[in-house]
Short mmCIF file of C-alpha atoms in Angstrom, two decimals:
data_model
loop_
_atom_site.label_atom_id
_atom_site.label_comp_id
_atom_site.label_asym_id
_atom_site.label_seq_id
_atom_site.Cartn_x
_atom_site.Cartn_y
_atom_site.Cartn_z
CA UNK A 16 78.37 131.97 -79.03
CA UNK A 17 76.48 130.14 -81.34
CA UNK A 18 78.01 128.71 -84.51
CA UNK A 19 77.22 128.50 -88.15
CA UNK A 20 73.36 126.90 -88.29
CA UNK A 21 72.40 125.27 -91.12
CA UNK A 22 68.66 123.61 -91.32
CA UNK A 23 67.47 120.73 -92.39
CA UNK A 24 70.73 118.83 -91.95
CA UNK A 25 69.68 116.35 -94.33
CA UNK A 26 67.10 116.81 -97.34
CA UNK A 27 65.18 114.26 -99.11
CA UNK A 28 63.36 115.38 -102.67
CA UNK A 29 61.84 113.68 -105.64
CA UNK A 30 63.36 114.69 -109.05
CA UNK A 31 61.62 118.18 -110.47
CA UNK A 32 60.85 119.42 -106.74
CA UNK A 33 62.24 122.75 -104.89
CA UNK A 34 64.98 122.59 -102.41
CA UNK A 35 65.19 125.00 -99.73
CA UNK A 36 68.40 124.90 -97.72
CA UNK A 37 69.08 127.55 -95.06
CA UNK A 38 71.59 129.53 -92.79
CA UNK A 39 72.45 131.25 -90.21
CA UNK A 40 75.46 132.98 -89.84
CA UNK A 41 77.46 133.41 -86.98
CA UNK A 42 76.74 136.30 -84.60
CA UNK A 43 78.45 139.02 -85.64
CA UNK A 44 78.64 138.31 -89.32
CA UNK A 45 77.87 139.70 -91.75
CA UNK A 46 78.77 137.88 -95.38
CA UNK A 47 77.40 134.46 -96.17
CA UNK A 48 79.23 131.48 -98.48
CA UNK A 49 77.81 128.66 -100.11
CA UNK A 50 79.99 126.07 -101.51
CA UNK A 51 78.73 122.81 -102.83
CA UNK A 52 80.88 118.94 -101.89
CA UNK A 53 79.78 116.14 -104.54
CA UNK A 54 81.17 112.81 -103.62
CA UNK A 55 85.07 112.53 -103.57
CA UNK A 56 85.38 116.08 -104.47
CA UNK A 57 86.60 118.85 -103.07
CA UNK A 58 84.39 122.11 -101.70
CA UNK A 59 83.30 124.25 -104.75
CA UNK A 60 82.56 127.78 -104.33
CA UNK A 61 79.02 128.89 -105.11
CA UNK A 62 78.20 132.46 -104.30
CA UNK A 63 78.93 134.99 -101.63
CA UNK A 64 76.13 137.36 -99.95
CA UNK A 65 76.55 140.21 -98.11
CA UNK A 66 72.79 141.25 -96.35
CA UNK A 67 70.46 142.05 -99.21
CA UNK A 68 73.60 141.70 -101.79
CA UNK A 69 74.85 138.90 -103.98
CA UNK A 70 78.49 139.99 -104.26
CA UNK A 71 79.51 136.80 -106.44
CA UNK A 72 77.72 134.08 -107.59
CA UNK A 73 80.12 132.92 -110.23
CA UNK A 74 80.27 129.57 -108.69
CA UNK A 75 76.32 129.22 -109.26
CA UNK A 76 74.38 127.47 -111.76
CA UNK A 77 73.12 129.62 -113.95
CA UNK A 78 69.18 128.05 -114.04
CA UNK A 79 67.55 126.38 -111.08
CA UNK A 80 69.69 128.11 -108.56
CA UNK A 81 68.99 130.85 -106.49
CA UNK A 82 69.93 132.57 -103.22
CA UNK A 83 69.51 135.61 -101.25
CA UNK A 84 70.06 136.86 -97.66
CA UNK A 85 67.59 139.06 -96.72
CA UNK A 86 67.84 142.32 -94.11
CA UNK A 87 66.00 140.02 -91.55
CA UNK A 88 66.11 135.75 -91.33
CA UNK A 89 68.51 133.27 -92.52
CA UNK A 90 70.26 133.20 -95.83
CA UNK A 91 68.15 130.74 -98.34
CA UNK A 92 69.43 128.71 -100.93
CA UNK A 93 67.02 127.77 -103.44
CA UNK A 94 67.20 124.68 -105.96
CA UNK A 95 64.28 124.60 -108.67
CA UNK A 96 63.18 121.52 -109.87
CA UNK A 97 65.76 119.41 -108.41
CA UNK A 98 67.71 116.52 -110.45
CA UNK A 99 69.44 113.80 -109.33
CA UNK A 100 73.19 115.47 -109.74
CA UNK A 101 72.55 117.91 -107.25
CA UNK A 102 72.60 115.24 -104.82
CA UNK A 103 75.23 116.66 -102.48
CA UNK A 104 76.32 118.30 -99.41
CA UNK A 105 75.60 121.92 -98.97
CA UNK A 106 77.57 123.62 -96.94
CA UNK A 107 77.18 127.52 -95.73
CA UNK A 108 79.73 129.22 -94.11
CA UNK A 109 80.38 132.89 -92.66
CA UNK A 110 82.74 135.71 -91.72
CA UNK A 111 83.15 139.29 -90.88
CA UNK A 112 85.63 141.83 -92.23
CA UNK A 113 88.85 142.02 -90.55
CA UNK A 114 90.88 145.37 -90.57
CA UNK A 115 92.25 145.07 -93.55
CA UNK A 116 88.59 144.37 -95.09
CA UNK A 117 89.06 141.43 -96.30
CA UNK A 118 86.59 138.56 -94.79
CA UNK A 119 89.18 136.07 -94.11
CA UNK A 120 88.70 132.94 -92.18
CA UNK A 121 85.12 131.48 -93.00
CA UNK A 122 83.50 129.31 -90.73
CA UNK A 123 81.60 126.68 -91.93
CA UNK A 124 78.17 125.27 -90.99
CA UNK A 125 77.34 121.61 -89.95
CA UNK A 126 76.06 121.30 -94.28
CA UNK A 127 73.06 119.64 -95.66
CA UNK A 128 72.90 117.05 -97.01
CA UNK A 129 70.58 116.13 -100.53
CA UNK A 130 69.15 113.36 -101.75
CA UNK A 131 67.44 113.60 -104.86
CA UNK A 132 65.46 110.89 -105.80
CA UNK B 27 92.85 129.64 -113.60
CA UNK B 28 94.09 128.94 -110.07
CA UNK B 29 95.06 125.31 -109.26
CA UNK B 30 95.46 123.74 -105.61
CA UNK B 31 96.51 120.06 -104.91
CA UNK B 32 97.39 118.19 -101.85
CA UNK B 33 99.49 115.20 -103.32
CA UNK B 34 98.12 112.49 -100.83
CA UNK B 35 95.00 111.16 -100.53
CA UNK B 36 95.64 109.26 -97.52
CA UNK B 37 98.17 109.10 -94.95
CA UNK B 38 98.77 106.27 -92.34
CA UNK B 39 100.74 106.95 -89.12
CA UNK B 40 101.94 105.49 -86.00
CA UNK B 41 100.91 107.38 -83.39
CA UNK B 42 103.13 109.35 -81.46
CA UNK B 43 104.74 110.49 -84.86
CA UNK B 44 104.73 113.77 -86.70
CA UNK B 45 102.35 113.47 -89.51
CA UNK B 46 103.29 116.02 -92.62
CA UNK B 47 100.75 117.30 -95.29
CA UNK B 48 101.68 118.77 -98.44
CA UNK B 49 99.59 121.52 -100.37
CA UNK B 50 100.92 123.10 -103.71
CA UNK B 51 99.55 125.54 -106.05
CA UNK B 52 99.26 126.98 -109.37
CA UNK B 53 98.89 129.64 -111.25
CA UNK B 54 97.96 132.22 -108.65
CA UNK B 55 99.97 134.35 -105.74
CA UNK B 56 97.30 133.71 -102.48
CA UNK B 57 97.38 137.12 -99.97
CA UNK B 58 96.75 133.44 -97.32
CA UNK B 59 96.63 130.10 -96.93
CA UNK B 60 94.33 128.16 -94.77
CA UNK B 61 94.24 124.62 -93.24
CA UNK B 62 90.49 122.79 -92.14
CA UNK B 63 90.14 119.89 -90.68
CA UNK B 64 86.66 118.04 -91.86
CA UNK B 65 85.12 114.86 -90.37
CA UNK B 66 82.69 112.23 -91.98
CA UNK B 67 79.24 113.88 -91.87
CA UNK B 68 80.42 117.30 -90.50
CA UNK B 69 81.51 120.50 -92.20
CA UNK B 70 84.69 121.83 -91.95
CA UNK B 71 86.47 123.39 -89.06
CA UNK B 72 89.04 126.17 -88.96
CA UNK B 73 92.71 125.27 -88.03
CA UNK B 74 95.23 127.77 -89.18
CA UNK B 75 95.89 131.19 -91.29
CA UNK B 76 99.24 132.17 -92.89
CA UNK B 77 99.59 135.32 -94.98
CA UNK B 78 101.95 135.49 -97.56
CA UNK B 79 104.29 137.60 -95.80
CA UNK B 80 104.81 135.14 -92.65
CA UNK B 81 106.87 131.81 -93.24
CA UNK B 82 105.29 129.97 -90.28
CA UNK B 83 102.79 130.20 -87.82
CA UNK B 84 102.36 127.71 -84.75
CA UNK B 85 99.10 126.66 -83.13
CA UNK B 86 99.51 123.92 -80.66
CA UNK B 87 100.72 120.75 -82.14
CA UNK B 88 99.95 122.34 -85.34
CA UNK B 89 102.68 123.93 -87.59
CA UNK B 90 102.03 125.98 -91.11
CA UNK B 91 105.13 126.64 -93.16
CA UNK B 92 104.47 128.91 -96.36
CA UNK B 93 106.48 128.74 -99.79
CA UNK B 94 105.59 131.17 -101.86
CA UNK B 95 108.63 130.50 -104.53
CA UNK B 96 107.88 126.82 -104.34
CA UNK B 97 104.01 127.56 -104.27
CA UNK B 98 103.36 125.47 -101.40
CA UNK B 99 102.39 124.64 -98.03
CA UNK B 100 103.26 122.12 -95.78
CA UNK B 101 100.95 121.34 -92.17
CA UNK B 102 102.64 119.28 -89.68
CA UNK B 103 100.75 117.79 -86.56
CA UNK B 104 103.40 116.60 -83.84
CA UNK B 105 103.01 113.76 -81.27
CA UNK B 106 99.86 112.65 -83.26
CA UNK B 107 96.66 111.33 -81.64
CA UNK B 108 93.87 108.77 -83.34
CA UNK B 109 91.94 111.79 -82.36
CA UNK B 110 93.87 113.33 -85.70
CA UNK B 111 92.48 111.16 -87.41
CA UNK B 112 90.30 113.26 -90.20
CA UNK B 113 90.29 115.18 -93.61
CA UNK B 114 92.31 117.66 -93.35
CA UNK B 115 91.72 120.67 -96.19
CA UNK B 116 94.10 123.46 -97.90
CA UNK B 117 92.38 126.32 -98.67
CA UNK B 118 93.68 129.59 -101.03
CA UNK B 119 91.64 132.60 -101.20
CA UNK B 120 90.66 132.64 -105.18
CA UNK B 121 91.14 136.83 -105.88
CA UNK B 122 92.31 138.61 -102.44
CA UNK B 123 89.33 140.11 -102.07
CA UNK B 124 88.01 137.94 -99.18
CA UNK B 125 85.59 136.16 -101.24
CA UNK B 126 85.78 132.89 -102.32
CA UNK B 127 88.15 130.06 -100.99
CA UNK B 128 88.94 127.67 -103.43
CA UNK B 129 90.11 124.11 -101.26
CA UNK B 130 91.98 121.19 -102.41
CA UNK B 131 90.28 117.48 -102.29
CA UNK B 132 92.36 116.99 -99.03
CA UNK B 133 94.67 114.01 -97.73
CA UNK B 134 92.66 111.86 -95.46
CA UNK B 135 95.09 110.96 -92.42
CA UNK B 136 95.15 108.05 -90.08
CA UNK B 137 96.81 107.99 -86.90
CA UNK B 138 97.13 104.34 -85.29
CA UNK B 139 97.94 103.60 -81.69
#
């Protein structure tokens, strides 16, 4: 059973370029999480997709980010016009809904990693 | 708004010895706790779950005790390997509703043989 897949693992742009980071959840799964880890910080929510649904993006930038996760493919998160502080490591993660409907443990991708230039 | 901390950065330990991570919290009643393990250059991995109604849960060499009057958490590897050697995160789910975690920096541990 395959795992979290996240692609490109590592991401090199020039300043005012588009960043396209993507996943693929685990089998089975059916809500997506983005969270964002900046040098010696912790993980930082970003937003949280169910297929074709952003439930929360309240951890998101509110200009130059972007992200969906469509009814078929990977989920896509999109940086506009990248700048050199969102040099980081993305990292997407997934889960299903237990029986209490709650989407509990979230398991995490391998992350990308940016470099903006 | 909700506040996590793990109150180490680092911790070096012989190995062989029970190495004991602290988590504490603020401002918020968690429906669960979780513990990850991260290494450099990889994302992190699942360890351990403990609901708010459960004092401690066992996995292995792995222990999870849960506090809720003290607002803490405490993870405890036994007979520790160098192979334990990694980041290891607390996690609190931010508004039981199975959406976002919100994780602590995390206590980097060492384990020397």
């Amino acid at each position: 059973n395959a795992g979290v897949m996240q692609n490109p693992r590592h991401l090199v742009r020039r300043r005012g370029q588009e960043a396209r980071l993507r996943c693929s959840p685990m089998k089975g799964h059916s809500h997506v999480y983005w969270y964002r880890q900046l040098p010696e910080e912790g993980l930082k929510f970003m937003v949280y997709l169910q297929k074709e649904n952003i439930i929360d993006e309240s951890g998101m930038p509110k200009e130059r980010f972007s992200a969906e996760f469509p009814k078929e493919g990977p989920s896509i998160l999109r940086i506009q016009q990248v700048v050199r502080g969102d040099s980081a490591a993305y990292f997407c993660a997934s889960s299903q809904l237990d029986s209490g409907g709650f989407g509990e443990t979230q398991y995490f991708g391998p992350g990308t990693r940016l470099l903006v230039l | 708004s909700q506040k996590i901390e793990q109150n180490s950065e680092a911790l070096n330990i012989q190995e062989g010895k029970t190495a004991t991570l602290t988590c504490n919290y603020t401002n918020y009643s968690p429906a669960y706790l979780q513990w990850y393990r991260q290494d450099p250059g990889r994302g992190p991995v699942f360890l351990l779950l403990i609901r708010e109604n459960e004092k401690e849960k066992r996995k292995e060499r792995l222990k999870v005790t849960f506090d809720t009057t003290l607002k803490q958490s405490l993870f405890h590897i036994t007979a520790s390997q160098p192979a334990d050697s990694a980041t290891y995160l607390c996690a609190l789910d931010r508004d039981q509703a199975g959406t976002a975690l919100i994780f602590g920096k995390g206590t980097t541990l060492s384990v020397s043989s």
